[in-house]
Amino acid sequence: MKIEPLLRRMFHVYWRFARGMTLGVRAVVLDGENRVFLVKHSYVSGWHLPGGGVETGETFLSSLKRELIEEGRIEMTGEPLLHGLFFNRRVSPRDHVAVYVVRQYRQDRMPEPNHEIVACGFFSVADLPSDTTQGTRARIAEVLDNRPLTEDWI
């Protein structure tokens, strides 16, 4: 086993439990065919909506803009729609996530894999990767199938 990925995972676990309340942001980025953009991280399993933590001094929107550029080379060209706020008790008893729907954006190209994002792409709902997380699937179903929102990330 390589040491660097193990250290990243250990730091991620420490960071999640050592901090006070954490805020995160994620996006359901949809292309013209309603395919959704997903990312696969090096430090957690499964496919996820792009996003991450809201840093000190950041707003939800500035964090969303930063994360979309970092994880997908996606630059928003219009205002995103706030989909909902969710309590992610699986991560921490203090973690809350704001989810936005992004339909207006530009992406000059798909990013190359790096130390954080090992894979990414647009997927039709019928062809989501088998290891797409349950919370990710729930948010996609809420947005595209008009399923009722839950308070918990799941």
PDB file of C-alpha atoms in Angstrom:
ATOM      1  CA  MET A   1       0.000   0.000   0.000  1.00  0.00           C
ATOM      2  CA  LYS A   2       1.316   3.438  -0.847  1.00  0.00           C
ATOM      3  CA  ILE A   3       1.921   5.720   2.138  1.00  0.00           C
ATOM      4  CA  GLU A   4       0.675   8.975   0.566  1.00  0.00           C
ATOM      5  CA  PRO A   5      -2.960   7.815  -0.035  1.00  0.00           C
ATOM      6  CA  LEU A   6      -3.051   6.343   3.481  1.00  0.00           C
ATOM      7  CA  LEU A   7      -1.842   9.616   5.005  1.00  0.00           C
ATOM      8  CA  ARG A   8      -4.453  11.566   3.024  1.00  0.00           C
ATOM      9  CA  ARG A   9      -7.206   9.266   4.283  1.00  0.00           C
ATOM     10  CA  MET A  10      -5.970   9.555   7.872  1.00  0.00           C
ATOM     11  CA  PHE A  11      -5.850  13.354   7.630  1.00  0.00           C
ATOM     12  CA  HIS A  12      -9.352  13.392   6.119  1.00  0.00           C
ATOM     13  CA  VAL A  13     -10.733  11.323   9.034  1.00  0.00           C
ATOM     14  CA  TYR A  14      -8.914  13.481  11.613  1.00  0.00           C
ATOM     15  CA  TRP A  15     -10.117  16.697   9.966  1.00  0.00           C
ATOM     16  CA  ARG A  16     -13.735  15.517   9.925  1.00  0.00           C
ATOM     17  CA  PHE A  17     -13.841  14.719  13.640  1.00  0.00           C
ATOM     18  CA  ALA A  18     -11.499  17.367  15.086  1.00  0.00           C
ATOM     19  CA  ARG A  19     -13.321  20.422  13.724  1.00  0.00           C
ATOM     20  CA  GLY A  20     -16.505  22.012  15.018  1.00  0.00           C
ATOM     21  CA  MET A  21     -19.555  22.178  12.796  1.00  0.00           C
ATOM     22  CA  THR A  22     -18.610  21.698   9.175  1.00  0.00           C
ATOM     23  CA  LEU A  23     -20.327  23.088   6.123  1.00  0.00           C
ATOM     24  CA  GLY A  24     -20.060  21.626   2.674  1.00  0.00           C
ATOM     25  CA  VAL A  25     -21.350  22.378  -0.764  1.00  0.00           C
ATOM     26  CA  ARG A  26     -22.098  20.054  -3.673  1.00  0.00           C
ATOM     27  CA  ALA A  27     -23.538  20.521  -7.140  1.00  0.00           C
ATOM     28  CA  VAL A  28     -25.799  18.550  -9.416  1.00  0.00           C
ATOM     29  CA  VAL A  29     -24.194  19.720 -12.672  1.00  0.00           C
ATOM     30  CA  LEU A  30     -26.358  18.785 -15.651  1.00  0.00           C
ATOM     31  CA  ASP A  31     -25.496  18.974 -19.318  1.00  0.00           C
ATOM     32  CA  GLY A  32     -27.990  19.515 -22.163  1.00  0.00           C
ATOM     33  CA  GLU A  33     -28.938  15.815 -22.100  1.00  0.00           C
ATOM     34  CA  ASN A  34     -29.525  15.804 -18.311  1.00  0.00           C
ATOM     35  CA  ARG A  35     -26.380  13.781 -17.765  1.00  0.00           C
ATOM     36  CA  VAL A  36     -24.876  14.464 -14.356  1.00  0.00           C
ATOM     37  CA  PHE A  37     -21.229  15.240 -13.627  1.00  0.00           C
ATOM     38  CA  LEU A  38     -19.657  12.953 -11.000  1.00  0.00           C
ATOM     39  CA  VAL A  39     -16.215  12.684  -9.457  1.00  0.00           C
ATOM     40  CA  LYS A  40     -14.255   9.864  -7.847  1.00  0.00           C
ATOM     41  CA  HIS A  41     -11.888  10.950  -5.057  1.00  0.00           C
ATOM     42  CA  SER A  42      -8.613   9.324  -4.044  1.00  0.00           C
ATOM     43  CA  TYR A  43      -9.466   9.374  -0.330  1.00  0.00           C
ATOM     44  CA  VAL A  44     -13.087   8.092  -0.154  1.00  0.00           C
ATOM     45  CA  SER A  45     -14.811   5.317  -2.049  1.00  0.00           C
ATOM     46  CA  GLY A  46     -17.530   5.725  -4.640  1.00  0.00           C
ATOM     47  CA  TRP A  47     -18.656   8.370  -7.098  1.00  0.00           C
ATOM     48  CA  HIS A  48     -19.888  11.701  -5.744  1.00  0.00           C
ATOM     49  CA  LEU A  49     -21.333  15.023  -6.794  1.00  0.00           C
ATOM     50  CA  PRO A  50     -18.525  17.585  -7.099  1.00  0.00           C
ATOM     51  CA  GLY A  51     -17.994  19.819  -4.111  1.00  0.00           C
ATOM     52  CA  GLY A  52     -16.255  20.113  -0.796  1.00  0.00           C
ATOM     53  CA  GLY A  53     -15.890  22.064   2.386  1.00  0.00           C
ATOM     54  CA  VAL A  54     -16.798  25.707   2.815  1.00  0.00           C
ATOM     55  CA  GLU A  55     -13.646  27.346   4.156  1.00  0.00           C
ATOM     56  CA  THR A  56     -13.460  30.131   6.725  1.00  0.00           C
ATOM     57  CA  GLY A  57     -14.312  33.435   5.035  1.00  0.00           C
ATOM     58  CA  GLU A  58     -16.044  31.760   2.073  1.00  0.00           C
ATOM     59  CA  THR A  59     -19.694  31.920   1.127  1.00  0.00           C
ATOM     60  CA  PHE A  60     -21.490  28.840  -0.152  1.00  0.00           C
ATOM     61  CA  LEU A  61     -21.388  30.246  -3.690  1.00  0.00           C
ATOM     62  CA  SER A  62     -17.697  31.159  -3.624  1.00  0.00           C
ATOM     63  CA  SER A  63     -16.918  27.676  -2.317  1.00  0.00           C
ATOM     64  CA  LEU A  64     -19.083  26.114  -5.028  1.00  0.00           C
ATOM     65  CA  LYS A  65     -17.319  28.112  -7.745  1.00  0.00           C
ATOM     66  CA  ARG A  66     -13.895  27.121  -6.398  1.00  0.00           C
ATOM     67  CA  GLU A  67     -14.751  23.432  -6.031  1.00  0.00           C
ATOM     68  CA  LEU A  68     -16.266  23.146  -9.520  1.00  0.00           C
ATOM     69  CA  ILE A  69     -13.136  24.651 -11.077  1.00  0.00           C
ATOM     70  CA  GLU A  70     -10.825  22.447  -8.984  1.00  0.00           C
ATOM     71  CA  GLU A  71     -12.709  19.195  -9.502  1.00  0.00           C
ATOM     72  CA  GLY A  72     -14.167  19.539 -12.983  1.00  0.00           C
ATOM     73  CA  ARG A  73     -12.823  22.612 -14.782  1.00  0.00           C
ATOM     74  CA  ILE A  74     -16.444  23.783 -14.653  1.00  0.00           C
ATOM     75  CA  GLU A  75     -16.999  27.534 -14.636  1.00  0.00           C
ATOM     76  CA  MET A  76     -20.529  28.641 -13.799  1.00  0.00           C
ATOM     77  CA  THR A  77     -21.907  31.150 -16.314  1.00  0.00           C
ATOM     78  CA  GLY A  78     -25.274  31.629 -14.627  1.00  0.00           C
ATOM     79  CA  GLU A  79     -26.710  31.528 -11.141  1.00  0.00           C
ATOM     80  CA  PRO A  80     -27.062  28.067  -9.619  1.00  0.00           C
ATOM     81  CA  LEU A  81     -30.357  27.045  -8.017  1.00  0.00           C
ATOM     82  CA  LEU A  82     -30.262  26.074  -4.339  1.00  0.00           C
ATOM     83  CA  HIS A  83     -31.735  22.586  -4.198  1.00  0.00           C
ATOM     84  CA  GLY A  84     -31.601  21.961  -0.453  1.00  0.00           C
ATOM     85  CA  LEU A  85     -29.690  21.777   2.814  1.00  0.00           C
ATOM     86  CA  PHE A  86     -28.868  18.358   4.212  1.00  0.00           C
ATOM     87  CA  PHE A  87     -27.551  16.947   7.487  1.00  0.00           C
ATOM     88  CA  ASN A  88     -24.788  14.445   6.710  1.00  0.00           C
ATOM     89  CA  ARG A  89     -24.668  12.461   9.949  1.00  0.00           C
ATOM     90  CA  ARG A  90     -22.735   9.634   8.254  1.00  0.00           C
ATOM     91  CA  VAL A  91     -19.705  11.917   7.976  1.00  0.00           C
ATOM     92  CA  SER A  92     -20.049  13.645  11.334  1.00  0.00           C
ATOM     93  CA  PRO A  93     -22.733  14.663  13.819  1.00  0.00           C
ATOM     94  CA  ARG A  94     -21.878  18.239  12.812  1.00  0.00           C
ATOM     95  CA  ASP A  95     -21.778  18.106   8.992  1.00  0.00           C
ATOM     96  CA  HIS A  96     -24.246  20.037   6.810  1.00  0.00           C
ATOM     97  CA  VAL A  97     -24.241  20.226   3.021  1.00  0.00           C
ATOM     98  CA  ALA A  98     -25.853  22.759   0.660  1.00  0.00           C
ATOM     99  CA  VAL A  99     -26.687  21.305  -2.747  1.00  0.00           C
ATOM    100  CA  TYR A 100     -27.090  23.456  -5.841  1.00  0.00           C
ATOM    101  CA  VAL A 101     -28.286  22.629  -9.357  1.00  0.00           C
ATOM    102  CA  VAL A 102     -25.982  23.979 -12.063  1.00  0.00           C
ATOM    103  CA  ARG A 103     -27.175  24.039 -15.670  1.00  0.00           C
ATOM    104  CA  GLN A 104     -25.335  27.098 -17.003  1.00  0.00           C
ATOM    105  CA  TYR A 105     -21.594  26.562 -17.190  1.00  0.00           C
ATOM    106  CA  ARG A 106     -18.654  26.129 -19.496  1.00  0.00           C
ATOM    107  CA  GLN A 107     -16.046  23.415 -19.397  1.00  0.00           C
ATOM    108  CA  ASP A 108     -13.108  23.780 -21.755  1.00  0.00           C
ATOM    109  CA  ARG A 109     -12.136  20.125 -21.327  1.00  0.00           C
ATOM    110  CA  MET A 110     -12.294  17.260 -18.878  1.00  0.00           C
ATOM    111  CA  PRO A 111      -9.611  17.539 -16.213  1.00  0.00           C
ATOM    112  CA  GLU A 112      -6.757  15.078 -16.011  1.00  0.00           C
ATOM    113  CA  PRO A 113      -6.733  12.751 -12.986  1.00  0.00           C
ATOM    114  CA  ASN A 114      -4.747  14.166 -10.053  1.00  0.00           C
ATOM    115  CA  HIS A 115      -3.923  13.438  -6.408  1.00  0.00           C
ATOM    116  CA  GLU A 116      -7.492  14.284  -5.287  1.00  0.00           C
ATOM    117  CA  ILE A 117      -9.770  13.456  -8.248  1.00  0.00           C
ATOM    118  CA  VAL A 118      -8.848  10.155  -9.878  1.00  0.00           C
ATOM    119  CA  ALA A 119     -11.753  10.121 -12.351  1.00  0.00           C
ATOM    120  CA  CYS A 120     -14.710  12.245 -13.439  1.00  0.00           C
ATOM    121  CA  GLY A 121     -17.312  12.433 -16.145  1.00  0.00           C
ATOM    122  CA  PHE A 122     -20.900  12.987 -17.206  1.00  0.00           C
ATOM    123  CA  PHE A 123     -23.277  10.054 -16.775  1.00  0.00           C
ATOM    124  CA  SER A 124     -26.879   9.434 -17.728  1.00  0.00           C
ATOM    125  CA  VAL A 125     -29.081   8.511 -14.791  1.00  0.00           C
ATOM    126  CA  ALA A 126     -29.622   5.065 -16.294  1.00  0.00           C
ATOM    127  CA  ASP A 127     -25.843   4.484 -16.499  1.00  0.00           C
ATOM    128  CA  LEU A 128     -24.510   5.785 -13.174  1.00  0.00           C
ATOM    129  CA  PRO A 129     -21.425   3.898 -12.001  1.00  0.00           C
ATOM    130  CA  SER A 130     -22.391   0.986  -9.742  1.00  0.00           C
ATOM    131  CA  ASP A 131     -20.488   2.486  -6.800  1.00  0.00           C
ATOM    132  CA  THR A 132     -22.242   5.867  -6.948  1.00  0.00           C
ATOM    133  CA  THR A 133     -23.012   6.686  -3.320  1.00  0.00           C
ATOM    134  CA  GLN A 134     -26.519   6.447  -1.923  1.00  0.00           C
ATOM    135  CA  GLY A 135     -26.602  10.154  -1.016  1.00  0.00           C
ATOM    136  CA  THR A 136     -25.494  11.110  -4.522  1.00  0.00           C
ATOM    137  CA  ARG A 137     -28.198   8.914  -6.049  1.00  0.00           C
ATOM    138  CA  ALA A 138     -30.806  10.449  -3.736  1.00  0.00           C
ATOM    139  CA  ARG A 139     -29.907  14.038  -4.704  1.00  0.00           C
ATOM    140  CA  ILE A 140     -29.985  13.159  -8.424  1.00  0.00           C
ATOM    141  CA  ALA A 141     -33.409  11.515  -8.041  1.00  0.00           C
ATOM    142  CA  GLU A 142     -34.734  14.563  -6.181  1.00  0.00           C
ATOM    143  CA  VAL A 143     -33.585  16.887  -8.950  1.00  0.00           C
ATOM    144  CA  LEU A 144     -34.397  14.826 -12.042  1.00  0.00           C
ATOM    145  CA  ASP A 145     -37.311  12.656 -10.853  1.00  0.00           C
ATOM    146  CA  ASN A 146     -38.914  15.216  -8.510  1.00  0.00           C
ATOM    147  CA  ARG A 147     -38.554  12.853  -5.556  1.00  0.00           C
ATOM    148  CA  PRO A 148     -39.302  14.419  -2.156  1.00  0.00           C
ATOM    149  CA  LEU A 149     -36.338  15.983  -0.371  1.00  0.00           C
ATOM    150  CA  THR A 150     -35.097  14.495   2.870  1.00  0.00           C
ATOM    151  CA  GLU A 151     -33.411  16.382   5.692  1.00  0.00           C
ATOM    152  CA  ASP A 152     -30.605  13.833   5.900  1.00  0.00           C
ATOM    153  CA  TRP A 153     -27.965  13.225   3.257  1.00  0.00           C
ATOM    154  CA  ILE A 154     -28.632   9.461   3.721  1.00  0.00           C
TER     155      ILE A 154
END
